[in-house]
Coordinates of C-alpha atoms in Angstrom, one line a residue:
Chain F
M285 CA 22.5 -3.5 10.7
R286 CA 21.2 0.1 10.5
K287 CA 24.7 1.4 10.5
H288 CA 25.7 -0.9 7.6
I289 CA 22.7 0.3 5.6
G290 CA 23.5 3.9 6.3
Q291 CA 27.1 3.5 5.4
S292 CA 26.2 1.7 2.2
I293 CA 23.9 4.6 1.2
V294 CA 26.8 7.0 1.9
G295 CA 29.2 4.8 -0.1
F296 CA 26.7 4.7 -3.0
I297 CA 26.2 8.5 -3.0
I298 CA 30.0 9.0 -3.2
L299 CA 30.8 6.3 -5.8
F300 CA 27.8 6.7 -8.0
P301 CA 28.9 10.0 -9.7
I302 CA 32.3 8.4 -10.7
V303 CA 30.6 5.3 -12.1
F304 CA 27.9 7.4 -13.8
L305 CA 30.5 9.7 -15.5
L306 CA 32.5 6.6 -16.6
I307 CA 29.4 5.0 -18.2
L308 CA 28.3 8.2 -19.8
S309 CA 31.7 8.8 -21.3
F310 CA 31.3 5.5 -23.3
G311 CA 27.9 6.6 -24.6
K312 CA 26.9 7.6 -28.1
Q313 CA 23.1 7.9 -27.8
W314 CA 20.9 8.0 -24.7
Y315 CA 17.2 8.2 -25.5
Y316 CA 14.6 8.5 -22.8
P317 CA 13.6 6.2 -21.0
H318 CA 16.8 4.0 -21.3
I319 CA 18.6 4.0 -18.0
L320 CA 21.9 3.3 -19.7
P321 CA 23.0 4.7 -23.1
N322 CA 21.3 2.7 -25.9
L323 CA 24.4 3.1 -28.2
W324 CA 28.0 2.8 -27.0
Q325 CA 31.4 3.9 -28.4
T326 CA 35.0 3.7 -27.4
S327 CA 36.2 6.2 -30.0
Q328 CA 36.3 9.2 -27.7
W329 CA 38.5 7.3 -25.3
E330 CA 40.7 6.1 -28.1
A331 CA 40.9 9.7 -29.5
L332 CA 42.5 10.7 -26.2
F333 CA 45.7 9.1 -27.3
S334 CA 45.8 11.4 -30.4
P335 CA 47.6 14.7 -29.7
S336 CA 45.3 16.6 -32.0
F337 CA 42.2 15.8 -30.1
Q338 CA 40.9 18.9 -28.3
L339 CA 40.3 17.1 -25.0
T340 CA 43.9 15.7 -25.0
K341 CA 45.2 19.3 -25.6
S342 CA 43.0 20.5 -22.7
L343 CA 44.3 17.8 -20.4
G344 CA 47.9 18.7 -21.2
L345 CA 47.1 22.4 -20.8
S346 CA 45.3 21.9 -17.5
L347 CA 48.2 19.9 -16.2
L348 CA 50.8 22.5 -17.3
L349 CA 48.7 25.3 -15.8
S350 CA 48.0 23.6 -12.5
I351 CA 51.5 22.4 -11.9
S352 CA 52.9 25.9 -12.7
V353 CA 50.4 27.6 -10.4
G354 CA 51.0 25.0 -7.7
L355 CA 54.8 25.3 -7.8
V356 CA 55.0 29.1 -8.0
S357 CA 52.3 29.5 -5.2
T358 CA 54.0 27.0 -2.9
V359 CA 57.5 28.5 -3.2
T360 CA 56.3 32.1 -2.7
A361 CA 53.8 31.2 0.0
F362 CA 56.5 29.3 1.9
Y363 CA 58.9 32.3 1.8
F364 CA 56.3 34.9 2.8
S365 CA 54.6 32.6 5.4
K366 CA 58.0 32.6 7.3
K367 CA 58.2 36.4 7.2
I368 CA 54.6 36.7 8.4
A369 CA 55.1 34.1 11.2
Y370 CA 58.1 35.9 12.6
S371 CA 56.5 39.4 12.3
Y372 CA 54.6 41.4 14.9
N373 CA 51.5 41.7 12.7
K374 CA 51.0 38.0 12.1
T375 CA 47.3 37.9 12.9
T376 CA 46.5 40.9 10.6
W377 CA 48.4 39.5 7.6
L378 CA 46.8 36.1 8.1
S379 CA 43.3 37.7 8.3
L380 CA 44.1 39.6 5.1
A381 CA 45.1 36.4 3.4
Y382 CA 41.5 35.3 3.6
V383 CA 40.2 38.3 1.7
P384 CA 40.9 37.0 -1.9
Y385 CA 39.0 33.8 -0.9
L386 CA 36.1 35.9 0.3
L387 CA 35.9 37.7 -3.0
S388 CA 34.9 34.6 -5.1
P389 CA 37.2 34.0 -8.1
I390 CA 34.7 35.1 -10.7
I391 CA 34.1 38.5 -9.1
F392 CA 37.9 38.9 -8.6
A393 CA 38.3 38.2 -12.3
L394 CA 35.7 40.7 -13.2
L395 CA 37.3 43.4 -11.1
I396 CA 40.9 42.9 -12.4
H397 CA 40.1 42.0 -16.0
F398 CA 40.7 45.6 -17.1
Y399 CA 44.4 45.4 -16.1
F400 CA 44.8 42.1 -17.9
L401 CA 43.3 43.6 -21.0
K402 CA 45.6 46.6 -20.8
T403 CA 48.8 44.5 -20.4
G404 CA 47.8 42.1 -23.1
L405 CA 47.6 39.2 -20.7
S406 CA 43.9 38.6 -21.2
G407 CA 43.3 35.5 -23.3
S408 CA 46.8 34.1 -22.7
L409 CA 48.1 31.2 -20.7
L410 CA 50.4 33.5 -18.7
G411 CA 47.5 35.7 -17.8
V412 CA 45.5 32.8 -16.5
I413 CA 48.6 31.5 -14.5
I414 CA 49.0 35.0 -12.9
A415 CA 45.3 35.3 -12.1
Q416 CA 45.2 31.9 -10.6
F417 CA 48.4 32.6 -8.7
L418 CA 46.7 35.6 -7.1
I419 CA 44.0 33.4 -5.7
C420 CA 46.2 30.4 -4.7
F421 CA 49.1 32.3 -3.2
P422 CA 47.1 33.7 -0.1
F423 CA 45.6 30.3 0.4
G424 CA 49.2 28.8 0.3
I425 CA 50.2 31.3 3.0
I426 CA 47.4 30.1 5.3
I427 CA 48.6 26.5 4.8
C428 CA 52.3 27.2 5.2
S429 CA 51.9 29.4 8.2
T430 CA 51.0 26.4 10.3
F431 CA 54.6 25.1 9.8
W432 CA 56.4 28.0 11.5
T433 CA 56.0 27.0 15.1
S434 CA 58.3 28.0 18.0
Q435 CA 59.9 24.6 17.8
I436 CA 60.9 25.2 14.2
Q437 CA 62.2 28.6 15.1
S438 CA 64.4 27.1 17.8
L439 CA 65.7 24.4 15.5
E440 CA 66.6 27.2 13.0
N441 CA 68.4 29.2 15.7
L442 CA 70.2 26.0 16.8
S443 CA 71.5 25.5 13.3
F444 CA 72.8 29.1 13.1
T445 CA 74.4 28.7 16.5
L446 CA 76.2 25.6 15.4
G447 CA 77.6 27.5 12.4
G448 CA 75.2 26.6 9.7
S449 CA 74.7 29.2 6.9
T450 CA 71.3 30.4 5.7
T451 CA 71.4 28.1 2.7
Q452 CA 72.6 25.1 4.8
T453 CA 69.8 25.7 7.4
L454 CA 67.2 25.9 4.6
K455 CA 68.5 22.8 2.8
R456 CA 69.4 20.6 5.7
V457 CA 67.0 21.7 8.4
L458 CA 63.9 23.6 7.2
L459 CA 63.1 21.9 3.8
P460 CA 63.3 18.3 5.2
L461 CA 61.0 19.3 8.0
A462 CA 58.7 21.2 5.8
K463 CA 58.3 18.5 3.2
S464 CA 54.8 17.4 4.2
T465 CA 53.6 21.0 4.5
L466 CA 55.1 21.9 1.1
L467 CA 53.5 18.9 -0.5
L468 CA 50.1 19.7 1.1
C469 CA 50.3 23.3 -0.1
F470 CA 51.3 22.2 -3.6
F471 CA 48.4 19.7 -3.8
Q472 CA 45.8 22.2 -2.5
C473 CA 47.0 25.0 -4.9
F474 CA 47.1 22.4 -7.8
L475 CA 43.5 21.4 -7.0
I476 CA 42.3 25.0 -6.8
S477 CA 43.8 25.7 -10.2
W478 CA 42.6 22.3 -11.6
F479 CA 39.0 23.0 -10.4
E480 CA 38.8 26.6 -11.4
Y481 CA 36.4 27.6 -14.1
G482 CA 35.0 31.2 -13.7
L483 CA 38.3 33.0 -13.4
T484 CA 40.0 30.9 -16.1
H485 CA 37.1 31.4 -18.5
F486 CA 37.0 35.2 -17.9
I487 CA 40.7 36.0 -17.9
G488 CA 41.4 33.3 -20.6
A489 CA 38.6 34.9 -22.7
G490 CA 37.6 31.4 -23.8
K491 CA 40.9 30.9 -25.5
V492 CA 42.6 29.0 -22.7
K493 CA 40.7 25.8 -23.0
T494 CA 41.3 23.9 -19.8
L495 CA 39.3 20.8 -18.9
T496 CA 36.7 22.7 -16.8
V497 CA 36.2 25.1 -19.7
S498 CA 35.8 22.0 -22.0
V499 CA 33.0 20.6 -19.7
F500 CA 31.0 23.8 -20.1
T501 CA 31.7 23.9 -23.9
Y502 CA 30.4 20.4 -24.3
V503 CA 27.4 21.0 -22.1
N504 CA 26.6 24.1 -24.2
E505 CA 27.0 22.0 -27.3
A506 CA 24.6 19.4 -25.8
N507 CA 27.2 16.7 -25.9
P508 CA 26.9 15.0 -22.5
F509 CA 29.2 12.1 -23.5
L510 CA 32.3 14.3 -24.2
A511 CA 31.4 16.4 -21.1
A512 CA 31.3 13.2 -19.1
L513 CA 34.7 12.2 -20.4
A514 CA 36.1 15.6 -19.6
G515 CA 34.5 15.4 -16.2
F516 CA 36.0 12.0 -15.6
L517 CA 39.5 13.2 -16.6
L518 CA 39.0 16.1 -14.2
I519 CA 38.3 13.7 -11.3
L520 CA 41.0 11.2 -12.0
P521 CA 44.2 13.1 -11.1
S522 CA 42.5 14.8 -8.1
V523 CA 41.4 11.4 -6.7
L524 CA 44.9 10.1 -7.0
L525 CA 46.4 13.2 -5.5
L526 CA 43.9 13.1 -2.6
L527 CA 44.7 9.5 -1.9
V528 CA 48.4 10.4 -1.7
N529 CA 47.5 13.5 0.3
K530 CA 45.5 11.4 2.7
R531 CA 48.4 9.0 3.2
L532 CA 50.6 12.0 3.7
I533 CA 48.4 13.5 6.4
F534 CA 48.0 10.2 8.0
K535 CA 51.8 9.6 8.1
T536 CA 52.4 13.0 9.5
S537 CA 49.9 12.6 12.3
K538 CA 51.3 9.1 13.1
K539 CA 54.8 10.5 13.3
L540 CA 53.6 13.3 15.6
A541 CA 51.9 10.8 17.8
D542 CA 55.0 8.7 17.9
Y543 CA 57.1 11.7 18.7
E544 CA 54.7 12.7 21.6
Chain M
M1006 CA 73.2 54.3 -0.7
L1007 CA 70.0 52.4 -0.4
S1008 CA 70.1 48.8 -1.6
I1009 CA 67.1 47.3 -3.4
K1010 CA 66.6 45.1 -0.3
Q1011 CA 66.0 48.1 1.8
I1012 CA 63.7 49.8 -0.8
T1013 CA 61.5 46.7 -1.2
P1014 CA 61.1 44.9 2.1
W1015 CA 59.0 41.8 2.2
K1016 CA 55.9 43.7 3.3
T1017 CA 55.9 45.7 0.2
A1018 CA 56.3 42.6 -1.9
L1019 CA 53.6 40.8 0.0
F1020 CA 51.3 43.9 -0.4
I1021 CA 51.9 43.9 -4.2
L1022 CA 51.2 40.2 -4.6
M1023 CA 48.4 39.8 -2.1
L1024 CA 46.5 43.1 -1.7
L1025 CA 47.4 45.4 -4.6
P1026 CA 45.6 43.5 -7.4
M1027 CA 42.4 43.4 -5.2
L1028 CA 42.7 47.1 -4.3
L1029 CA 43.3 48.0 -8.0
G1030 CA 40.3 45.9 -9.0
L1031 CA 38.1 47.5 -6.4
S1032 CA 39.2 51.0 -7.3
Y1033 CA 38.6 50.4 -11.0
G1034 CA 35.1 49.0 -10.2
L1035 CA 34.4 51.9 -7.9
L1036 CA 35.4 54.6 -10.5
Y1037 CA 33.5 52.8 -13.2
S1038 CA 30.4 52.5 -11.2
F1039 CA 30.5 56.3 -10.4
G1040 CA 30.9 57.1 -14.0
V1041 CA 34.4 58.5 -13.7
I1042 CA 35.9 56.1 -16.2
G1043 CA 34.4 53.7 -18.7
L1044 CA 33.4 53.7 -22.3
L1045 CA 30.0 55.4 -22.2
N1046 CA 30.5 57.2 -18.9
T1047 CA 30.4 61.0 -19.1
G1048 CA 31.4 62.1 -15.6
F1049 CA 30.7 61.6 -11.9
T1050 CA 27.2 60.3 -11.2
T1051 CA 25.5 58.3 -8.5
E1052 CA 22.8 57.2 -10.9
H1053 CA 24.2 53.7 -11.4
W1054 CA 24.4 53.2 -7.6
S1055 CA 20.9 54.4 -7.0
D1056 CA 19.7 52.1 -9.9
V1057 CA 21.3 49.1 -8.2
L1058 CA 20.3 50.0 -4.6
L1059 CA 16.7 50.6 -5.6
N1060 CA 16.6 47.5 -7.9
F1061 CA 14.6 44.7 -6.3
S1062 CA 16.3 42.0 -8.4
F1063 CA 19.7 42.8 -6.9
W1064 CA 18.5 42.4 -3.4
K1065 CA 16.5 39.3 -4.4
S1066 CA 19.7 37.7 -5.9
L1067 CA 21.7 38.6 -2.8
L1068 CA 19.0 37.2 -0.4
F1069 CA 18.5 34.2 -2.6
S1070 CA 22.2 33.4 -2.6
F1071 CA 22.3 33.9 1.2
G1072 CA 19.3 31.6 1.7
I1073 CA 20.7 28.9 -0.6
G1074 CA 24.0 29.2 1.3
L1075 CA 22.3 28.9 4.7
I1076 CA 20.2 25.9 3.6
S1077 CA 23.1 24.1 2.0
V1078 CA 25.4 24.6 5.0
G1079 CA 22.5 23.6 7.3
I1080 CA 21.8 20.4 5.5
S1081 CA 25.6 19.5 5.3
L1082 CA 26.0 20.3 9.0
L1083 CA 23.2 18.0 10.0
I1084 CA 24.5 15.1 7.9
A1085 CA 28.1 15.7 8.9
L1086 CA 27.2 15.9 12.6
W1087 CA 25.1 12.8 12.4
M1088 CA 28.0 10.9 10.7
V1089 CA 30.6 12.1 13.1
V1090 CA 28.5 11.5 16.3
N1091 CA 27.4 8.0 15.2
W1092 CA 30.3 6.8 13.0
H1093 CA 33.4 8.5 14.4
R1094 CA 35.3 5.2 14.7
D1095 CA 34.4 4.2 11.1
L1096 CA 35.5 7.6 9.9
R1097 CA 38.9 7.0 11.4
R1098 CA 39.6 3.5 9.9
G1099 CA 38.0 1.2 7.5
K1100 CA 36.3 1.8 4.1
L1101 CA 34.4 4.9 5.1
S1102 CA 37.6 6.7 6.2
T1103 CA 38.9 6.4 2.6
L1104 CA 35.5 6.9 0.8
I1105 CA 34.8 10.2 2.6
Y1106 CA 37.9 11.8 1.0
L1107 CA 36.7 11.0 -2.6
P1108 CA 34.2 13.8 -3.0
L1109 CA 36.9 16.3 -2.2
A1110 CA 38.3 15.4 -5.6
F1111 CA 35.1 16.5 -7.4
P1112 CA 35.2 20.0 -8.9
A1113 CA 32.1 22.1 -8.7
T1114 CA 31.8 21.9 -12.5
V1115 CA 31.6 18.1 -12.5
V1116 CA 29.2 18.0 -9.5
G1117 CA 27.0 20.5 -11.3
F1118 CA 27.1 18.5 -14.5
F1119 CA 26.4 15.2 -12.6
I1120 CA 23.4 16.7 -10.7
F1121 CA 22.1 18.0 -14.0
Q1122 CA 22.4 14.7 -15.8
S1123 CA 21.0 12.7 -12.9
F1124 CA 18.2 14.9 -11.6
S1125 CA 16.9 16.7 -14.7
K1126 CA 13.5 15.7 -16.2
A1127 CA 15.4 13.5 -18.7
G1128 CA 18.1 12.5 -16.3
F1129 CA 19.0 9.2 -14.7
W1130 CA 16.6 9.2 -11.8
S1131 CA 13.6 10.1 -14.0
R1132 CA 14.5 7.2 -16.3
F1133 CA 14.9 4.9 -13.3
L1134 CA 11.6 5.8 -11.7
Y1135 CA 9.9 5.4 -15.2
Q1136 CA 11.4 1.9 -15.6
I1137 CA 10.2 0.7 -12.2
G1138 CA 6.8 2.2 -12.8
I1139 CA 6.6 5.0 -10.3
I1140 CA 6.2 7.7 -13.0
S1141 CA 4.5 7.1 -16.3
D1142 CA 5.7 10.2 -18.1
I1143 CA 8.8 12.4 -18.3
E1144 CA 6.7 15.3 -17.0
D1145 CA 5.8 13.5 -13.8
F1146 CA 9.4 13.8 -12.5
P1147 CA 9.6 16.9 -10.3
S1148 CA 11.6 19.9 -11.4
V1149 CA 14.8 19.7 -9.3
V1150 CA 17.1 21.3 -11.8
N1151 CA 16.8 24.9 -13.0
D1152 CA 14.0 25.2 -10.5
A1153 CA 12.7 28.3 -8.7
Y1154 CA 13.8 27.2 -5.3
G1155 CA 17.3 26.3 -6.2
I1156 CA 17.0 22.7 -5.2
G1157 CA 19.6 21.6 -7.7
I1158 CA 22.0 24.2 -6.4
I1159 CA 21.4 23.1 -2.8
L1160 CA 21.9 19.4 -3.7
A1161 CA 25.2 20.1 -5.5
S1162 CA 26.5 22.5 -2.8
S1163 CA 25.6 20.1 0.0
F1164 CA 27.3 17.2 -1.9
I1165 CA 30.5 19.3 -2.1
I1166 CA 30.5 20.6 1.5
T1167 CA 29.4 17.6 3.5
P1168 CA 32.6 15.5 3.2
F1169 CA 34.7 18.6 4.0
L1170 CA 32.6 19.4 7.0
S1171 CA 32.6 15.7 8.1
L1172 CA 36.4 15.7 8.1
I1173 CA 36.6 19.0 10.0
L1174 CA 34.2 17.8 12.6
K1175 CA 35.9 14.4 12.8
G1176 CA 39.2 16.3 13.5
I1177 CA 37.6 18.4 16.2
F1178 CA 36.0 15.3 17.7
E1179 CA 39.4 13.7 18.0
N1180 CA 41.5 16.7 19.0
E1181 CA 39.1 17.9 21.7
H1182 CA 38.8 14.4 23.2
V1183 CA 35.0 14.5 23.0
T1184 CA 34.8 10.7 23.8
K1185 CA 36.5 11.3 27.2
F1186 CA 34.1 14.1 28.0
Q1187 CA 31.2 11.9 27.0
H1188 CA 32.4 9.1 29.3
I1189 CA 32.8 11.5 32.2
A1190 CA 29.3 12.9 31.7
K1191 CA 27.8 9.4 31.5
S1192 CA 29.5 8.3 34.6
L1193 CA 28.1 11.4 36.4
G1194 CA 24.6 10.2 35.4
A1195 CA 23.9 12.2 32.2
S1196 CA 21.5 10.7 29.8
Q1197 CA 22.3 10.0 26.1
R1198 CA 20.4 13.1 25.1
Q1199 CA 22.1 15.3 27.7
V1200 CA 25.5 14.1 26.5
L1201 CA 24.6 15.0 23.0
M1202 CA 23.0 18.4 23.7
K1203 CA 25.3 19.6 26.5
I1204 CA 28.7 18.1 25.6
T1205 CA 29.1 16.8 22.0
L1206 CA 27.2 19.4 20.0
P1207 CA 28.4 22.5 21.8
I1208 CA 32.1 21.4 21.5
L1209 CA 31.8 20.6 17.8
L1210 CA 29.8 23.7 16.9
Q1211 CA 31.9 26.1 18.9
K1212 CA 35.1 24.9 17.2
A1213 CA 33.6 24.6 13.7
K1214 CA 31.9 28.0 13.5
T1215 CA 34.6 29.8 11.4
S1216 CA 34.7 26.9 9.0
L1217 CA 30.9 27.0 8.7
L1218 CA 31.1 30.7 7.9
L1219 CA 33.7 30.0 5.2
F1220 CA 31.5 27.3 3.7
L1221 CA 28.5 29.8 3.7
I1222 CA 30.7 32.3 1.8
F1223 CA 31.8 29.6 -0.6
V1224 CA 28.2 28.8 -1.5
I1225 CA 27.2 32.4 -1.8
G1226 CA 30.1 33.1 -4.1
S1227 CA 29.9 29.9 -6.2
Y1228 CA 29.5 30.4 -9.9
E1229 CA 29.8 27.1 -11.8
I1230 CA 26.9 25.3 -10.0
P1231 CA 24.3 28.1 -10.4
L1232 CA 25.4 28.6 -14.0
L1233 CA 24.5 24.9 -14.7
L1234 CA 21.7 24.4 -12.3
G1235 CA 20.1 27.8 -11.7
R1236 CA 17.6 29.7 -13.7
Q1237 CA 17.1 33.3 -15.0
N1238 CA 14.9 34.3 -12.1
P1239 CA 15.9 34.2 -9.3
K1240 CA 19.6 34.3 -10.1
M1241 CA 22.4 33.6 -7.7
I1242 CA 24.4 36.9 -7.1
T1243 CA 27.6 35.9 -8.9
V1244 CA 25.7 34.9 -12.1
A1245 CA 23.6 38.1 -11.9
I1246 CA 26.8 40.2 -11.7
V1247 CA 28.6 38.5 -14.5
D1248 CA 25.5 38.5 -16.7
K1249 CA 25.2 42.2 -16.3
A1250 CA 28.9 42.8 -17.1
Q1251 CA 28.8 40.7 -20.2
R1252 CA 25.5 42.0 -21.7
F1253 CA 25.4 43.6 -25.1
N1254 CA 24.1 46.8 -23.5
L1255 CA 27.3 48.7 -22.4
N1256 CA 25.2 50.9 -20.2
D1257 CA 24.7 48.0 -17.8
I1258 CA 28.5 47.6 -17.1
P1259 CA 28.7 50.4 -14.4
Q1260 CA 25.8 48.7 -12.6
A1261 CA 27.6 45.4 -12.7
Y1262 CA 30.6 47.0 -11.0
A1263 CA 28.4 48.6 -8.4
M1264 CA 26.8 45.2 -7.7
A1265 CA 30.2 43.6 -7.5
I1266 CA 31.4 46.1 -4.9
L1267 CA 28.3 45.8 -2.9
Y1268 CA 28.7 42.0 -2.9
V1269 CA 32.3 42.3 -1.8
L1270 CA 31.3 44.7 1.0
F1271 CA 28.6 42.3 2.1
L1272 CA 31.0 39.4 2.4
L1273 CA 33.7 41.4 4.1
F1274 CA 31.1 42.6 6.6
L1275 CA 29.9 39.1 7.1
F1276 CA 33.4 37.7 7.7
F1277 CA 35.0 40.4 9.7
G1278 CA 31.8 41.2 11.6
F1279 CA 31.5 37.6 12.6
Q1280 CA 35.1 37.5 13.7
R1281 CA 34.7 40.6 15.8
L1282 CA 31.6 39.3 17.4
A1283 CA 33.3 36.0 18.2
K1284 CA 36.2 37.9 19.8
L1285 CA 33.9 40.1 21.9
K1286 CA 32.0 37.0 23.1
T1287 CA 35.3 35.3 24.0
K1288 CA 36.4 38.4 26.0
A1289 CA 33.0 38.6 27.7
Y1290 CA 33.4 34.9 28.8
A1291 CA 36.9 35.6 30.0

């Protein structure tokens, strides 16, 4: 009984923000002490289907940005993680990969902003992609480095011994085996980019209006209803990705258990 | 003749992509803070550094951030430990096993906004308590958001960290076969309390210590949450640095860079110092 009550409370704490944001996104007026908005509207949700609506643009821009950062970071991290895994200084490189994380993205942005200004990348989408890549790439290395075990190395050598070329080994042996690691890496980098505010706002100079930047803009404009809608849109893809991700992790661990 | 492949081996490329931007940023910050470069700077000076080092508000911000980090991670650790110890089967299968993943999808911006809208004086819980008659005025609701003790920041940070920590501890619980050790201890006559204090907690905490440190660093370096839920005094360190860098007074920028470098050094010392300590301890046990 006590366990059920406890788990219900945890369930409520987890689900309440999603329901709360959804309700608020339909609000038009919310005077104190009304628990729910006293005036409702569907127009902001309807406006999402219009390509000229700022939030629709932000949604598209955020998707483009996060997918680009996720893809570029995953490919480069996979390549370099192999080099690191097979090198003598593996531990040193992996420790150094933590450093950009330690810096905090906003402080990193503050320190490198000058170079983005000088190269004209500040305030541009490409500038934000590069800045986010610099944060995501080391994180991707940490994720991908778990893939390069001695077993994988043996399989790679076996493929070469049997006459497989580098391309064939990559296509037929390594990539199929690395599928789940690559997907995990992509999802994590996508989410870091998708959630990022400080660095995006700083390097984007307020011109690259992603969804997180929109939430802050609406909060500053004292428009909680649009901020809630932007917040809900921010949660939605990440919830879907995480459910897929969870299934993926579960599948992998099940496969491993079967294998053992 | 040298080929391009020989000139740029992977280490150079990795150095350029991973470390060079950071080193360039730190060098720029360092030169700016010492007055060597910068718009209003006139030449080498240690004035900005002494201003920062002798400034009480900088240390206050750093300590405040560290304190908020410790409390947030502490609260999350207690909740996560309690859940994993008592509900480890439910965390593996059933509704809770799916639910626990959901908060991982909440960005700090959204959590900050949610806490603001639900815990501010005009927020959801204030309205709820008013409707059920516990408070009779908006002012009766305690200041939880933009407060002096950073309660809003702690609430939001704990909300973000707890599910992550629960999943990490759950993973350790399963991988380290804690249940088996618990059974052995019980069959040897250990009490429930002894099993918890001598078996379960030491295994979980020992394996989770690096993750705990990374969460502490995450809270200290968080920006969105204190921006939404913090106040002008005391400020979290990241907000204090950015505020100084973006002020109209250009004379403050060198100080902002000095603060940023001190902050980076503090975190590097915390991370690598901890790792070194952990290594020494392991060696001593061996």
